[in-house]
Every structure is written in structure tokens, then in C-alpha cells.
Coordinates of C-alpha atoms in Angstrom, one line a residue:
X695 CA 20.3 16.8 -10.4
X696 CA 22.9 15.0 -8.2
X697 CA 26.4 15.7 -9.5
X698 CA 28.7 13.9 -7.1
X699 CA 28.7 11.1 -4.5
X700 CA 29.4 13.6 -1.8
X701 CA 26.3 15.6 -2.8
X702 CA 24.2 12.4 -2.9
X703 CA 25.4 11.4 0.6
X704 CA 24.5 14.8 2.0
X705 CA 21.1 14.8 0.4
X706 CA 20.3 11.2 1.5
X707 CA 21.5 11.9 5.1
X708 CA 19.3 14.9 5.4
X709 CA 16.2 13.3 3.8
X710 CA 16.6 10.1 5.8
X711 CA 17.0 12.0 9.1
X712 CA 13.7 13.8 8.3
X713 CA 12.0 10.5 7.2
X714 CA 11.2 12.3 3.9
X715 CA 10.7 9.4 1.5
X716 CA 10.0 11.6 -1.4
X717 CA 13.3 13.5 -1.0
X718 CA 15.2 10.2 -0.7
X719 CA 13.6 9.0 -3.9
X720 CA 14.4 12.2 -5.8
X721 CA 18.0 12.1 -4.7
X722 CA 18.5 8.5 -5.6
X723 CA 16.7 8.9 -8.9
X724 CA 19.2 11.6 -9.9
X725 CA 22.1 9.4 -9.1
X726 CA 20.7 6.5 -11.0
X727 CA 20.1 8.7 -14.0
X728 CA 23.7 9.8 -14.1
X729 CA 25.0 6.3 -13.5
X730 CA 23.0 5.1 -16.5
X731 CA 24.4 7.9 -18.6
X732 CA 21.0 9.1 -19.6
X733 CA 21.7 12.7 -18.8
X734 CA 24.5 13.1 -21.3
X735 CA 27.1 14.0 -18.7
X736 CA 30.5 12.4 -18.3
X737 CA 29.4 11.8 -14.7
X738 CA 31.3 13.0 -11.7
X739 CA 29.0 10.4 -10.1
X740 CA 31.2 7.4 -11.0
X741 CA 31.9 4.4 -8.8
X742 CA 35.1 4.5 -6.9
X743 CA 37.8 2.2 -8.4
X744 CA 39.2 1.1 -5.1
X745 CA 37.8 -1.9 -3.1
X746 CA 36.3 -0.4 0.0
X747 CA 35.7 -3.7 1.9
X748 CA 36.8 -2.4 5.3
X749 CA 34.4 -1.6 8.1
X750 CA 34.5 2.2 7.5
X751 CA 33.7 3.5 4.0
X752 CA 35.3 6.5 2.4
X753 CA 33.6 9.8 3.2
X754 CA 32.3 10.1 -0.3
X755 CA 31.6 7.3 -2.8
X756 CA 29.0 4.6 -3.6
X757 CA 29.8 2.5 -0.5
X758 CA 29.1 5.4 1.9
X759 CA 25.7 5.9 0.2
X760 CA 25.0 2.2 0.4
X761 CA 26.1 2.1 4.1
X762 CA 23.9 5.1 4.8
X763 CA 20.8 3.4 3.3
X764 CA 21.7 0.2 5.1
X765 CA 21.8 1.9 8.5
X766 CA 18.3 3.1 7.9
X767 CA 17.2 -0.4 6.8
X768 CA 16.2 0.8 3.3
X769 CA 17.4 -2.4 1.7
X770 CA 15.1 -1.9 -1.3
X771 CA 17.1 1.2 -2.1
X772 CA 20.4 -0.5 -1.3
X773 CA 19.5 -3.1 -3.9
X774 CA 18.6 -0.5 -6.6
X775 CA 21.7 1.6 -6.0
X776 CA 24.1 -1.4 -5.9
X777 CA 22.6 -2.8 -9.1
X778 CA 23.2 0.5 -10.9
X779 CA 26.7 0.8 -9.6
X780 CA 27.5 -2.8 -10.8
X781 CA 26.0 -2.0 -14.2
X782 CA 28.3 1.0 -14.3
X783 CA 31.3 -1.2 -14.0
X784 CA 32.1 -1.2 -10.3
X785 CA 32.3 -4.7 -8.7
X786 CA 34.4 -4.0 -5.6
X787 CA 34.0 -6.3 -2.7
X788 CA 32.2 -3.7 -0.6
X789 CA 29.6 -3.0 -3.3
X790 CA 29.0 -6.7 -3.9
X791 CA 28.8 -7.2 -0.1
X792 CA 26.1 -4.5 0.2
X793 CA 24.2 -5.9 -2.8
X794 CA 24.2 -9.4 -1.3
X795 CA 23.2 -8.2 2.1
X796 CA 20.2 -6.4 0.6
X797 CA 19.2 -9.6 -1.2
X798 CA 19.4 -11.5 2.1
X799 CA 17.4 -8.9 4.0
X800 CA 14.7 -8.9 1.2
X801 CA 14.3 -12.6 1.3
X802 CA 16.6 -13.9 -1.5
X803 CA 19.5 -15.6 0.3
X804 CA 20.1 -18.1 -2.6
X805 CA 20.5 -15.2 -5.0
X806 CA 22.9 -13.6 -2.5
X807 CA 25.0 -16.8 -2.3
X808 CA 25.3 -16.8 -6.1
X809 CA 26.4 -13.1 -6.1
X810 CA 28.9 -13.8 -3.4
X811 CA 30.5 -16.7 -5.3
X812 CA 33.1 -14.5 -7.0
X813 CA 34.3 -13.2 -3.7
X814 CA 34.3 -16.5 -1.9
X815 CA 36.3 -18.3 -4.7
X816 CA 39.0 -15.6 -4.6
X817 CA 41.2 -16.0 -1.5
X818 CA 42.2 -12.4 -1.7
X819 CA 38.6 -11.2 -1.7
X820 CA 37.1 -13.8 0.6
X821 CA 37.2 -11.4 3.6
X822 CA 35.8 -12.2 7.0
X823 CA 32.8 -10.0 6.1
X824 CA 32.1 -12.1 2.9
X825 CA 32.4 -15.4 4.8
X826 CA 30.1 -14.0 7.5
X827 CA 27.5 -13.0 4.9
X828 CA 27.8 -16.5 3.4
X829 CA 27.0 -17.8 6.9
X830 CA 24.1 -15.5 7.2
X831 CA 22.6 -16.5 3.8
X832 CA 23.0 -20.2 4.7
X833 CA 21.4 -19.6 8.1
X834 CA 18.4 -18.0 6.4
X835 CA 18.1 -20.9 4.0
X836 CA 18.3 -23.4 7.0
X837 CA 15.5 -21.5 8.8
X838 CA 13.3 -21.3 5.7
X839 CA 13.7 -25.0 4.6
X840 CA 10.9 -27.3 5.6
X841 CA 11.9 -29.8 8.3
X842 CA 10.7 -32.5 6.0
X843 CA 13.7 -31.8 3.7
X844 CA 16.1 -32.9 6.4
X845 CA 19.1 -33.5 4.3
X846 CA 19.0 -30.2 2.5
X847 CA 18.3 -28.4 5.8
X848 CA 21.2 -30.0 7.6
X849 CA 23.5 -29.1 4.6
X850 CA 22.6 -25.5 4.9
X851 CA 23.2 -25.6 8.7
X852 CA 26.6 -27.3 8.2
X853 CA 27.7 -24.7 5.6
X854 CA 26.5 -21.8 7.9
X855 CA 28.5 -23.2 10.9
X856 CA 31.6 -23.8 8.7
X857 CA 31.5 -20.2 7.3
X858 CA 31.1 -18.5 10.7
X859 CA 33.4 -20.9 12.6
X860 CA 36.3 -20.8 10.1
X861 CA 36.6 -17.0 10.6
X862 CA 36.3 -17.2 14.4
X863 CA 38.8 -20.0 14.9
X864 CA 41.3 -18.2 12.6
X865 CA 40.9 -15.0 14.6
X866 CA 38.9 -15.1 17.9
X867 CA 38.7 -11.3 17.6
X868 CA 35.8 -11.8 15.2
X869 CA 33.2 -12.0 18.0
X870 CA 30.2 -11.7 15.7
X871 CA 31.2 -14.8 13.8
X872 CA 31.8 -16.6 17.1
X873 CA 28.4 -15.8 18.6
X874 CA 26.7 -16.9 15.4
X875 CA 28.6 -20.2 15.5
X876 CA 27.5 -20.7 19.1
X877 CA 23.9 -19.9 18.3
X878 CA 23.7 -22.3 15.4
X879 CA 25.4 -25.1 17.4
X880 CA 23.0 -24.7 20.3
X881 CA 20.1 -24.7 17.8
X882 CA 21.4 -28.0 16.4
X883 CA 21.5 -29.4 20.0
X884 CA 17.9 -28.3 20.6
X885 CA 16.7 -30.0 17.4
X886 CA 18.9 -33.1 17.8
X887 CA 20.6 -32.4 14.5
X888 CA 23.9 -34.3 13.8
X889 CA 26.9 -32.3 12.4
X890 CA 29.7 -34.4 11.2
X891 CA 32.4 -31.9 12.1
X892 CA 31.1 -31.2 15.6
X893 CA 30.4 -34.4 17.6
X894 CA 28.9 -32.4 20.6
X895 CA 27.4 -29.2 19.2
X896 CA 25.9 -28.2 22.6
X897 CA 29.2 -28.4 24.5
X898 CA 31.1 -26.7 21.7
X899 CA 28.5 -24.0 21.4
X900 CA 28.5 -23.2 25.1
X901 CA 32.3 -23.2 25.1
X902 CA 32.5 -20.7 22.3
X903 CA 29.7 -18.5 23.9
X904 CA 31.8 -18.4 27.1
X905 CA 34.9 -17.4 25.3
X906 CA 33.0 -14.7 23.4
X907 CA 31.4 -13.4 26.6
X908 CA 34.8 -13.2 28.3
X909 CA 36.3 -11.4 25.2
X910 CA 33.5 -8.9 24.7
X911 CA 33.8 -7.8 28.3
X912 CA 37.2 -6.4 27.4
X913 CA 35.9 -4.3 24.5
X914 CA 34.3 -0.9 24.4
X915 CA 30.5 -1.1 24.2
X916 CA 30.0 -0.4 20.5
X917 CA 26.7 -1.4 19.0
X918 CA 27.9 -4.8 17.7
X919 CA 29.8 -5.6 20.9
X920 CA 26.7 -4.8 22.9
X921 CA 24.5 -7.0 20.8
X922 CA 27.0 -9.8 20.9
X923 CA 27.3 -9.6 24.7
X924 CA 23.5 -9.9 25.1
X925 CA 23.4 -13.0 22.9
X926 CA 26.3 -14.6 24.7
X927 CA 24.6 -14.1 28.1
X928 CA 21.4 -15.8 26.6
X929 CA 23.5 -18.6 25.3
X930 CA 24.9 -19.2 28.8
X931 CA 21.5 -19.0 30.5
X932 CA 22.2 -15.6 32.2
X933 CA 18.9 -13.9 31.5
X934 CA 19.4 -11.2 34.2
X935 CA 22.8 -10.3 32.9
X936 CA 21.4 -10.1 29.4
X937 CA 18.5 -7.9 30.5
X938 CA 20.9 -5.6 32.4
X939 CA 23.1 -5.2 29.4
X940 CA 20.1 -4.5 27.2
X941 CA 19.0 -1.6 29.3
X942 CA 22.6 -0.1 29.2
X943 CA 22.5 0.3 25.4
X944 CA 25.1 2.5 23.7
X945 CA 24.1 5.8 22.4
X946 CA 25.1 4.9 18.8
X947 CA 23.1 1.7 18.5
X948 CA 20.8 2.0 15.4
X949 CA 17.9 0.3 13.8
X950 CA 20.1 -2.0 11.8
X951 CA 21.9 -3.5 14.8
X952 CA 18.7 -3.6 16.9
X953 CA 16.6 -5.3 14.1
X954 CA 19.5 -7.8 13.6
X955 CA 19.6 -8.7 17.3
X956 CA 15.8 -9.1 17.5
X957 CA 15.7 -11.3 14.4
X958 CA 18.5 -13.5 15.8
X959 CA 16.7 -13.9 19.1
X960 CA 13.4 -14.8 17.5
X961 CA 14.5 -16.8 14.5
X962 CA 17.6 -18.7 15.8
X963 CA 17.1 -18.7 19.6
X964 CA 13.3 -19.2 19.2
X965 CA 12.5 -16.7 22.0
X966 CA 8.8 -15.7 22.3
X967 CA 6.8 -13.4 24.5
X968 CA 5.0 -16.4 26.1
X969 CA 7.8 -17.4 28.4
X970 CA 11.2 -16.4 29.7
X971 CA 13.7 -15.4 28.6
X972 CA 11.8 -14.0 25.7
X973 CA 9.1 -12.5 27.8
X974 CA 11.7 -10.4 29.6
X975 CA 14.1 -9.6 26.8
X976 CA 11.9 -9.0 23.7
X977 CA 9.5 -6.2 25.0
X978 CA 12.3 -3.7 26.0
X979 CA 14.3 -4.6 22.9
X980 CA 11.3 -4.0 20.6
X981 CA 10.5 -0.7 22.4
X982 CA 14.1 0.4 21.9
X983 CA 14.0 -0.5 18.2
X984 CA 10.9 1.6 17.8
X985 CA 12.6 4.7 19.2
X986 CA 14.3 5.0 15.8
X987 CA 12.8 7.5 13.4
X988 CA 10.2 6.4 10.8
X989 CA 8.9 3.3 12.5
X990 CA 5.5 1.6 12.3
X991 CA 4.8 -1.5 14.4
X992 CA 3.2 -4.8 13.7
X993 CA 2.5 -7.2 16.6
X994 CA 2.1 -10.8 15.5
X995 CA 0.3 -13.1 18.0
X996 CA 2.2 -16.2 19.1
X997 CA 5.3 -15.4 17.1
X998 CA 7.1 -13.0 19.4
X999 CA 7.6 -10.5 16.5
X1000 CA 7.3 -6.8 16.4
X1001 CA 8.5 -5.3 13.1
X1002 CA 9.7 -1.7 12.9
X1003 CA 10.0 -0.4 9.4
X1004 CA 9.4 2.6 7.1
X1005 CA 6.5 1.8 4.9
X1006 CA 5.4 3.3 1.6
X1007 CA 2.1 5.1 1.6
X1008 CA -0.9 3.1 0.6
X1009 CA -4.4 4.0 -0.5
X1010 CA -6.7 6.1 1.7
X1011 CA -5.8 7.2 5.2
X1012 CA -2.5 5.2 5.3
X1013 CA -1.0 8.2 3.6
X1014 CA 1.7 9.9 5.7
X1015 CA 1.3 13.7 5.6
X1016 CA 4.4 14.7 7.6
X1017 CA 7.2 13.7 9.9
X1018 CA 7.5 13.2 13.7
X1019 CA 10.5 12.8 15.9
X1020 CA 11.5 9.8 18.0
X1021 CA 10.1 8.9 21.4
X1022 CA 11.7 7.3 24.4
X1023 CA 12.0 3.6 25.1
X1024 CA 9.7 3.8 28.1
X1025 CA 7.0 5.5 25.9
X1026 CA 7.1 2.6 23.5
X1027 CA 7.0 0.1 26.4
X1028 CA 3.7 1.7 27.6
X1029 CA 2.4 1.5 24.0
X1030 CA 3.1 -2.3 24.0
X1031 CA 1.1 -2.6 27.2
X1032 CA -1.8 -0.6 25.8
X1033 CA -1.9 -2.9 22.7
X1034 CA -2.9 -5.9 24.9
X1035 CA -6.2 -4.2 25.7
X1036 CA -7.2 -3.7 22.1
X1037 CA -9.3 -6.5 20.5
X1038 CA -10.2 -7.6 17.0
X1039 CA -13.9 -8.1 16.8
X1040 CA -15.0 -11.1 14.8
X1041 CA -18.3 -12.7 13.8
X1042 CA -19.2 -16.4 14.4
X1043 CA -17.2 -17.4 11.4
X1044 CA -14.0 -15.7 12.6
X1045 CA -14.3 -13.0 10.0
X1046 CA -13.0 -9.6 11.3
X1047 CA -15.6 -6.8 11.5
X1048 CA -13.9 -4.1 13.5
X1049 CA -11.9 -3.1 16.6
X1050 CA -12.8 -2.6 20.3
X1051 CA -10.9 -1.9 23.5
X1052 CA -11.2 -2.6 27.2
X1053 CA -12.1 0.0 29.8
X1054 CA -12.8 -0.1 33.5
X1055 CA -16.6 0.0 33.7
X1056 CA -16.7 2.5 36.5
X1057 CA -14.8 4.9 34.4
X1058 CA -17.8 5.2 32.1
X1059 CA -20.7 4.7 34.6
X1060 CA -20.8 3.6 38.3
X1061 CA -23.5 1.0 37.4
X1062 CA -21.3 -0.8 34.9
X1063 CA -19.4 -4.0 35.7
X1064 CA -15.7 -4.2 36.3
X1065 CA -14.6 -4.5 32.7
X1066 CA -16.4 -3.4 29.6
X1067 CA -15.7 -3.2 25.9
X1068 CA -16.2 0.0 23.9
X1069 CA -16.7 -0.1 20.1
X1070 CA -18.7 1.6 17.4
X1071 CA -22.4 1.0 17.1
X1072 CA -21.9 0.3 13.3
X1073 CA -19.7 -2.6 14.4
X1074 CA -21.9 -4.0 17.3
X1075 CA -24.8 -4.3 16.8
X1076 CA -25.0 -3.2 13.1
X1077 CA -22.3 -5.4 11.6
X1078 CA -22.6 -8.3 14.1
X1079 CA -25.0 -9.0 16.9
X1080 CA -23.5 -9.0 20.4
X1081 CA -24.4 -12.7 20.8
X1082 CA -22.5 -13.6 17.7
X1083 CA -19.4 -11.4 18.4
X1084 CA -16.1 -12.8 19.4
X1085 CA -12.9 -11.0 20.6
X1086 CA -9.2 -11.9 20.0
X1087 CA -6.5 -10.0 21.9
X1088 CA -3.6 -10.3 19.4
X1089 CA -1.5 -7.6 21.1
X1090 CA -0.8 -10.2 23.8
X1091 CA 1.6 -12.0 21.4
X1092 CA 0.8 -15.3 23.1
X1093 CA -1.4 -18.2 22.0
X1094 CA -4.1 -16.8 24.3
X1095 CA -4.2 -13.8 22.1
X1096 CA -6.0 -15.7 19.3
X1097 CA -8.4 -17.6 21.5
X1098 CA -11.9 -16.3 21.0
X1099 CA -13.6 -14.5 23.9
X1100 CA -17.3 -13.9 23.8
X1101 CA -18.8 -10.5 24.8
X1102 CA -21.7 -10.1 27.3
X1103 CA -24.9 -8.1 27.0
X1104 CA -25.1 -4.6 25.6
X1105 CA -25.0 -2.1 28.5
X1106 CA -25.6 1.0 26.4
X1107 CA -25.6 1.9 22.7
X1108 CA -26.0 5.0 20.6
X1109 CA -26.9 4.9 16.9
X1110 CA -24.4 5.9 14.2
X1111 CA -26.1 9.2 13.7
X1112 CA -25.5 10.2 17.3
X1113 CA -22.5 8.8 19.2
X1114 CA -21.9 5.6 17.1
X1115 CA -20.9 3.8 20.3
X1116 CA -21.7 0.6 22.1
X1117 CA -20.6 -0.5 25.6
X1118 CA -20.7 -4.3 26.3
X1119 CA -20.2 -6.3 29.4
X1120 CA -16.9 -8.2 29.3
X1121 CA -17.2 -11.1 31.8
X1122 CA -13.8 -12.6 30.9
X1123 CA -10.5 -11.4 29.3
X1124 CA -7.2 -13.3 28.9
X1125 CA -4.5 -12.8 31.5
X1126 CA -2.3 -9.8 30.8
X1127 CA -5.1 -7.5 29.5
X1128 CA -5.4 -4.4 31.6
X1129 CA -8.1 -1.8 31.2
X1130 CA -7.2 1.4 29.4
X1131 CA -7.1 4.7 31.3
X1132 CA -9.2 7.6 30.3
X1133 CA -7.8 11.1 29.7
X1134 CA -9.0 13.9 31.9
X1135 CA -9.1 16.3 29.0
X1136 CA -8.7 16.6 25.3
X1137 CA -5.2 17.9 24.2
X1138 CA -5.2 21.6 23.6
X1139 CA -5.3 22.8 20.0
X1140 CA -2.8 25.3 18.6
X1141 CA 0.2 24.3 20.6
X1142 CA 3.8 24.3 19.3
X1143 CA 4.6 21.6 18.4
X1144 CA 0.9 20.6 17.7
X1145 CA -0.7 18.0 19.9
X1146 CA -0.6 14.4 18.7
X1147 CA -3.0 11.5 19.0
X1148 CA -2.4 7.8 18.3
X1149 CA -4.8 5.1 16.9
X1150 CA -4.3 1.4 17.7
X1151 CA -6.5 -1.2 15.9
X1152 CA -7.0 -3.8 13.2
X1153 CA -7.2 -1.9 9.9
X1154 CA -8.6 -4.0 7.0
X1155 CA -9.2 -6.7 9.6
X1156 CA -5.5 -7.3 10.0
X1157 CA -4.5 -10.3 12.0
X1158 CA -2.0 -8.2 13.8
X1159 CA -2.3 -5.0 15.8
X1160 CA -1.4 -1.9 13.9
X1161 CA -0.3 1.4 15.5
X1162 CA -0.2 4.8 13.8
X1163 CA 2.8 6.7 15.2
X1164 CA 3.5 9.0 12.3
X1165 CA 1.8 12.2 11.2
X1166 CA -0.7 12.2 14.0
X1167 CA -1.6 15.9 14.4
X1168 CA -4.7 16.8 16.3
X1169 CA -6.5 19.1 13.8
X1170 CA -9.8 20.2 15.3
X1171 CA -12.3 19.6 18.1
X1172 CA -15.8 20.5 19.2
X1173 CA -18.0 19.3 22.2
X1174 CA -18.4 15.8 20.9
X1175 CA -15.8 15.1 18.2
X1176 CA -12.1 15.3 17.4
X1177 CA -10.5 15.5 13.9
X1178 CA -6.9 14.2 13.4
X1179 CA -4.6 13.0 10.7
X1180 CA -3.5 9.6 12.3
X1181 CA -3.4 7.1 9.5
X1182 CA -6.3 4.6 9.6
X1183 CA -8.2 2.2 7.2
X1184 CA -11.5 0.4 7.2
X1185 CA -11.4 -2.0 10.1
X1186 CA -10.0 0.6 12.4
X1187 CA -13.6 1.4 13.4
X1188 CA -13.9 1.1 17.2
X1189 CA -10.2 1.8 17.8
X1190 CA -9.0 3.8 20.8
X1191 CA -7.6 7.2 20.1
X1192 CA -4.8 7.9 22.7
X1193 CA -3.1 11.1 23.8
X1194 CA 0.7 11.3 24.2
X1195 CA 0.4 9.7 27.6
X1196 CA -1.5 6.6 26.3
X1197 CA -4.8 7.7 27.8
X1198 CA -7.9 7.3 25.7
X1199 CA -9.4 10.6 24.5
X1200 CA -11.8 9.4 21.7
X1201 CA -13.4 6.4 20.0
X1202 CA -12.4 6.4 16.3
X1203 CA -15.3 5.9 13.8
X1204 CA -14.8 7.5 10.4
X1205 CA -12.7 9.6 8.1
X1206 CA -12.7 11.4 4.7
X1207 CA -10.8 13.5 2.3
X1208 CA -13.3 16.4 2.5
X1209 CA -14.6 16.3 6.0
X1210 CA -16.4 19.6 7.1
X1211 CA -14.2 21.3 9.7
X1212 CA -15.6 21.3 13.2
X1213 CA -14.8 25.0 13.8
X1214 CA -14.7 27.6 11.1
X1215 CA -15.6 26.9 7.5
X1216 CA -14.3 24.7 4.8
X1217 CA -13.2 21.1 4.6
X1218 CA -10.1 19.1 5.2
X1219 CA -8.7 15.5 5.0
X1220 CA -9.1 14.1 8.4
X1221 CA -10.2 11.2 10.6
X1222 CA -12.9 11.6 13.2
X1223 CA -13.4 10.2 16.7
X1224 CA -16.1 10.6 19.3
X1225 CA -14.8 12.2 22.5
X1226 CA -14.8 9.9 25.5
X1227 CA -15.9 12.7 27.9
X1228 CA -18.9 13.3 25.6
X1229 CA -19.7 9.6 25.5
X1230 CA -19.5 9.4 29.3
X1231 CA -21.8 12.4 29.7
X1232 CA -24.3 10.8 27.2
X1233 CA -24.3 7.5 29.2
X1234 CA -24.8 9.4 32.5
X1235 CA -27.8 11.3 31.0
X1236 CA -29.3 8.1 29.5
X1237 CA -29.0 6.1 32.7
X1238 CA -29.9 8.8 35.2
X1239 CA -32.8 7.9 37.4
X1240 CA -35.9 9.9 36.5
X1241 CA -37.1 12.8 38.7
X1242 CA -40.1 11.9 40.9
X1243 CA -43.2 11.9 38.8
X1244 CA -41.3 12.0 35.4
X1245 CA -41.0 9.1 32.9
X1246 CA -37.7 7.4 32.4
X1247 CA -35.3 9.3 30.2
X1248 CA -33.8 6.2 28.7
X1249 CA -34.9 2.7 27.6
X1250 CA -33.5 -0.4 29.1
X1251 CA -29.7 -0.7 28.9
X1252 CA -29.9 -3.7 26.4
X1253 CA -31.8 -1.6 23.9
X1254 CA -30.1 -0.7 20.6
X1255 CA -31.9 2.6 20.3
X1256 CA -31.7 4.9 23.3
X1257 CA -34.0 7.9 23.2
X1258 CA -32.2 10.9 24.6
X1259 CA -28.4 10.8 24.5
X1260 CA -27.4 14.4 24.3
X1261 CA -26.2 16.4 21.3
X1262 CA -25.8 14.8 18.0
X1263 CA -22.3 14.8 16.5

């Protein structure tokens, strides 16, 4: 049982650092029980009486716990804890601010404004932070309101600009409020929106951005100053300077600051991956964001979004069995490039049936064309005939990513009971799709730390590319198969299985809670992939020219039932 705020903070810090959601939940549940008085104690865990509205919370107290959860973007838990603290009688400005911020982050900005009203109506409590959060809530309402409701939408924009600008004009040291003012004024200029208090929003916005850029150059590069500087350079059209600043990120920048910057660039500045400056700024920013612990990635085509978050376990093989440390930014940048070569396979009615990925044909067999698609035989031809299959490359995150691309003829296929694999000609792919590289060998078993593999695909037919980057231990291997714990779901069939250098080692095809082990006895919970080196050897055997005087060892390449393809898995 948690007995003090200091103990709760220590437990939360440890559990969050280890991405141990169960430990986080246990620690928080203990605090909530004591706050509610259900344990019969007089509670050393009591809200602090002082208003901790400053930027740095006390070392122990409810605000430090709320700030800790906020830094890890656990806004669901911020909301729960803040509600319990308020119920226990603490309504300090800092607690209310965290509560309202959690509501905004979780998609309830109108509720956040209602909660903030008590602070905003009290001059002594209407801090710059509270006014900034008012601006943030109104900004979200502006962005969420349908353009058809023009009057209401303009009212939200006006209130957001007033909230941010009043703080900045009173004290130009509040750079965050200044850059938000500039961003919204320039958005008004792009949309041709009239603001009564600002006759020329474009000129005013650029003037404020220039002043912010000049001021931020005199500050130390803390996380918020760094993010503000990037946004100011974008406002002034200085893409190269913004990109240079992005790559010189401060050591202390966290997921909260990075996600806030990405959201601002996508939602307010309307940057996308389809054209500069978004095409230059967003990929390295998203890659940096994903270096933070506990991330999964969703790539949404055409929207310029990549969401990093910690997700609760869901049914089947989305369960996370353990924890894994962070990777470098360049590692994630390579991941984003690999995602472009992973396709969602659809039938003639645009219904998803599985996943496939692009390879160089020569990497599988010298007779194959320049580019080929590899997927499971239970996807093509079993679930959909090659002639009816269509591909979309949603990892491109451009409109081309959702444009249907037909596949060519079947070059080789092996039934489900053998290699469960099909290779198809790929006459055309969208610009930006590069063939995946093959690994020279399967990662070694028994290493310390254990070898990891990574699965990229479209589980449950998702319209976005999903990547498993947590709990991906390689468990077992034989001559044709690999077993691993990378989380997958139905629809992942045909996904590439990568090693830590983003080279394909296997073709994912199945999984189970009680899969027979490949070596030794017994069963285990695992996913299974067919080794690429074994598939390549089977193709070579099937397509080898017959010895003089001997019958052909393989039927025509377009056949769905080759005769002799090597060992059965």
C-alpha cells in the first residue's frame, strides 16, 4: 500500500522508466484507495494545501505525481489522479491545470474550459499557464469545428488568439504564448479568416514570429525553447534552419514536448509528408519521438501523422510480455523507410485480406523480375486470386499510398502446409517504395540480451501500418521456421519479420498460445515465420533446370501447387 506522496512518486518513476504498466496501475490504485479513505487510514497521502502553480512542482506531493505522469503522456492516469485529489478537497491551481490539460489531451477541450473557469475568473489565479491552457482548449475547438459553422469556428479562433496574445504582449518573455499567437494568426491568413482585433493577421503573425525567433536565440536550449525555435523558423519560411535546429535537440527533450511540437506542426501549420517543409521536418521529428520508451507507431496515409504512445494490451498476440529499451533516432528513421515497402493486400472490393512486402527479384531468384511481392499462400491465392488482388502502400503517408496497385502473375507459390509463401511479379509501385534488403543470416539464439525481431504489417486489416517494437524476443529456430514474441494479430499474415538492422529474416504467417517448440520438447506462446533463406532455397530447387534426361522438378511458375519444394515446415 502506498503511504505517502514521496513513495508514490518513487514507485511511479521506477515503473514508468521500465514501461511496467501493471506496476504503474498498482501504485496508483493504492494512492486512490487512500485518497478515498477506503483503507481506514488517516492518510499521509493527502493533497498539499499550497497552490503549486509554478513551473517546478515540490519534490513530493500530488502535483509532482501528476507532472510525472504527464511527462510520460499518461493522460488517462493524470485525469484519474487529479479527479481523486479534487474529490479529497484539493483545488489548487496546479492540480486544476493538470486536470484540464488531461481533458484537452483526451479530446474534451470544452470540459477543460469549464473546469478552468474558476481560475480564469480570479485575477490572482489566472496565471499565464492557465491563460495558455485556455488558448490551447480554444485552439482545439477551432480545429475540431466544421468549417460550415463559420461563426462558431471564428469565435473559438478569436478567443484562442486573445488568450495567447494577452500573455505575450504583457510579458514577451512568454515565448510559448507568442509562437502560438503567431501560428494561429498565420493560419487565419491562410484560410482568409477575419479577426476584428487584428486587421492584418499575416503581417502581425510574422512580426511576432520574428520577435520570438530573436528572443529564443538568447535563451539556453531547453526543450520548450528548442521547440519554439523550430516553430518560429517555420513561421518565417526558414526550413533549413528549422531542420538544423531539429537535429540539435537537447538531451532533456521528452515525449510530451515532442508530441506537442508534432501535433502543432500537423494540426495548426498543416504540414504533411507529401511536400516541403513537412516532408523534411516530420520524418526526423517522428523518429526522435519514437526513441522514447514504451512507443508503438501508427502511420496514417495522407495525414502526415505518426502517433507514439503506450497502449494497453488487447486480445491475442497484442499482449506485451516484457520491456525493451529505447533505440536511436537513425534506427527509427530507417524503420520509417522500411514501412514504405509494406503493402496492404485488398480484394476487388477494397476489403483487406493480408500484408505483403516488396523485395528485389534477384534476391530471391536470378530469373525473377526487378521487383516482386512476397506474401503468404493463404493470402494469395487462397484468400484472393492474384488477378483480383490490389495493393496500397500506406506507409508512404501520401495520397499515392492509398492508390490501388495491381499485382502481376504468380512467379512461385508453396501451399500452406509447406512454405505458405507466394511470390508475385510487381510491374509498378508508387514513387518512394524501395525494395527491402534480405538478412545474410538469422540472428543467433541465446545471446545476452536476447536477439530481437520486428514485424511490420496491417493487423486486423488496419488502414494504417502497425509496427511491433516492444517485447520482440527471438525464441527458437530450425531450418525453415522462426518463433518469436513480436505482437501480431490476424491481418499480419504476409508481414516481413526484420532483424535489428531492418533486414528481412522471415515471412510471418501464424501464431498460437501453445505452439510446439522447434527445438526440445513442450509448447510456448509464440508467433511463427518462415525463414527467407529457406524460402530462397526452395525457390532455387523448384526452378532449377532438370538434369539431362530427367523430368522437370517443378511445374510452371504460375502454378499454385509446386511439386518438390524442400522440407515441410
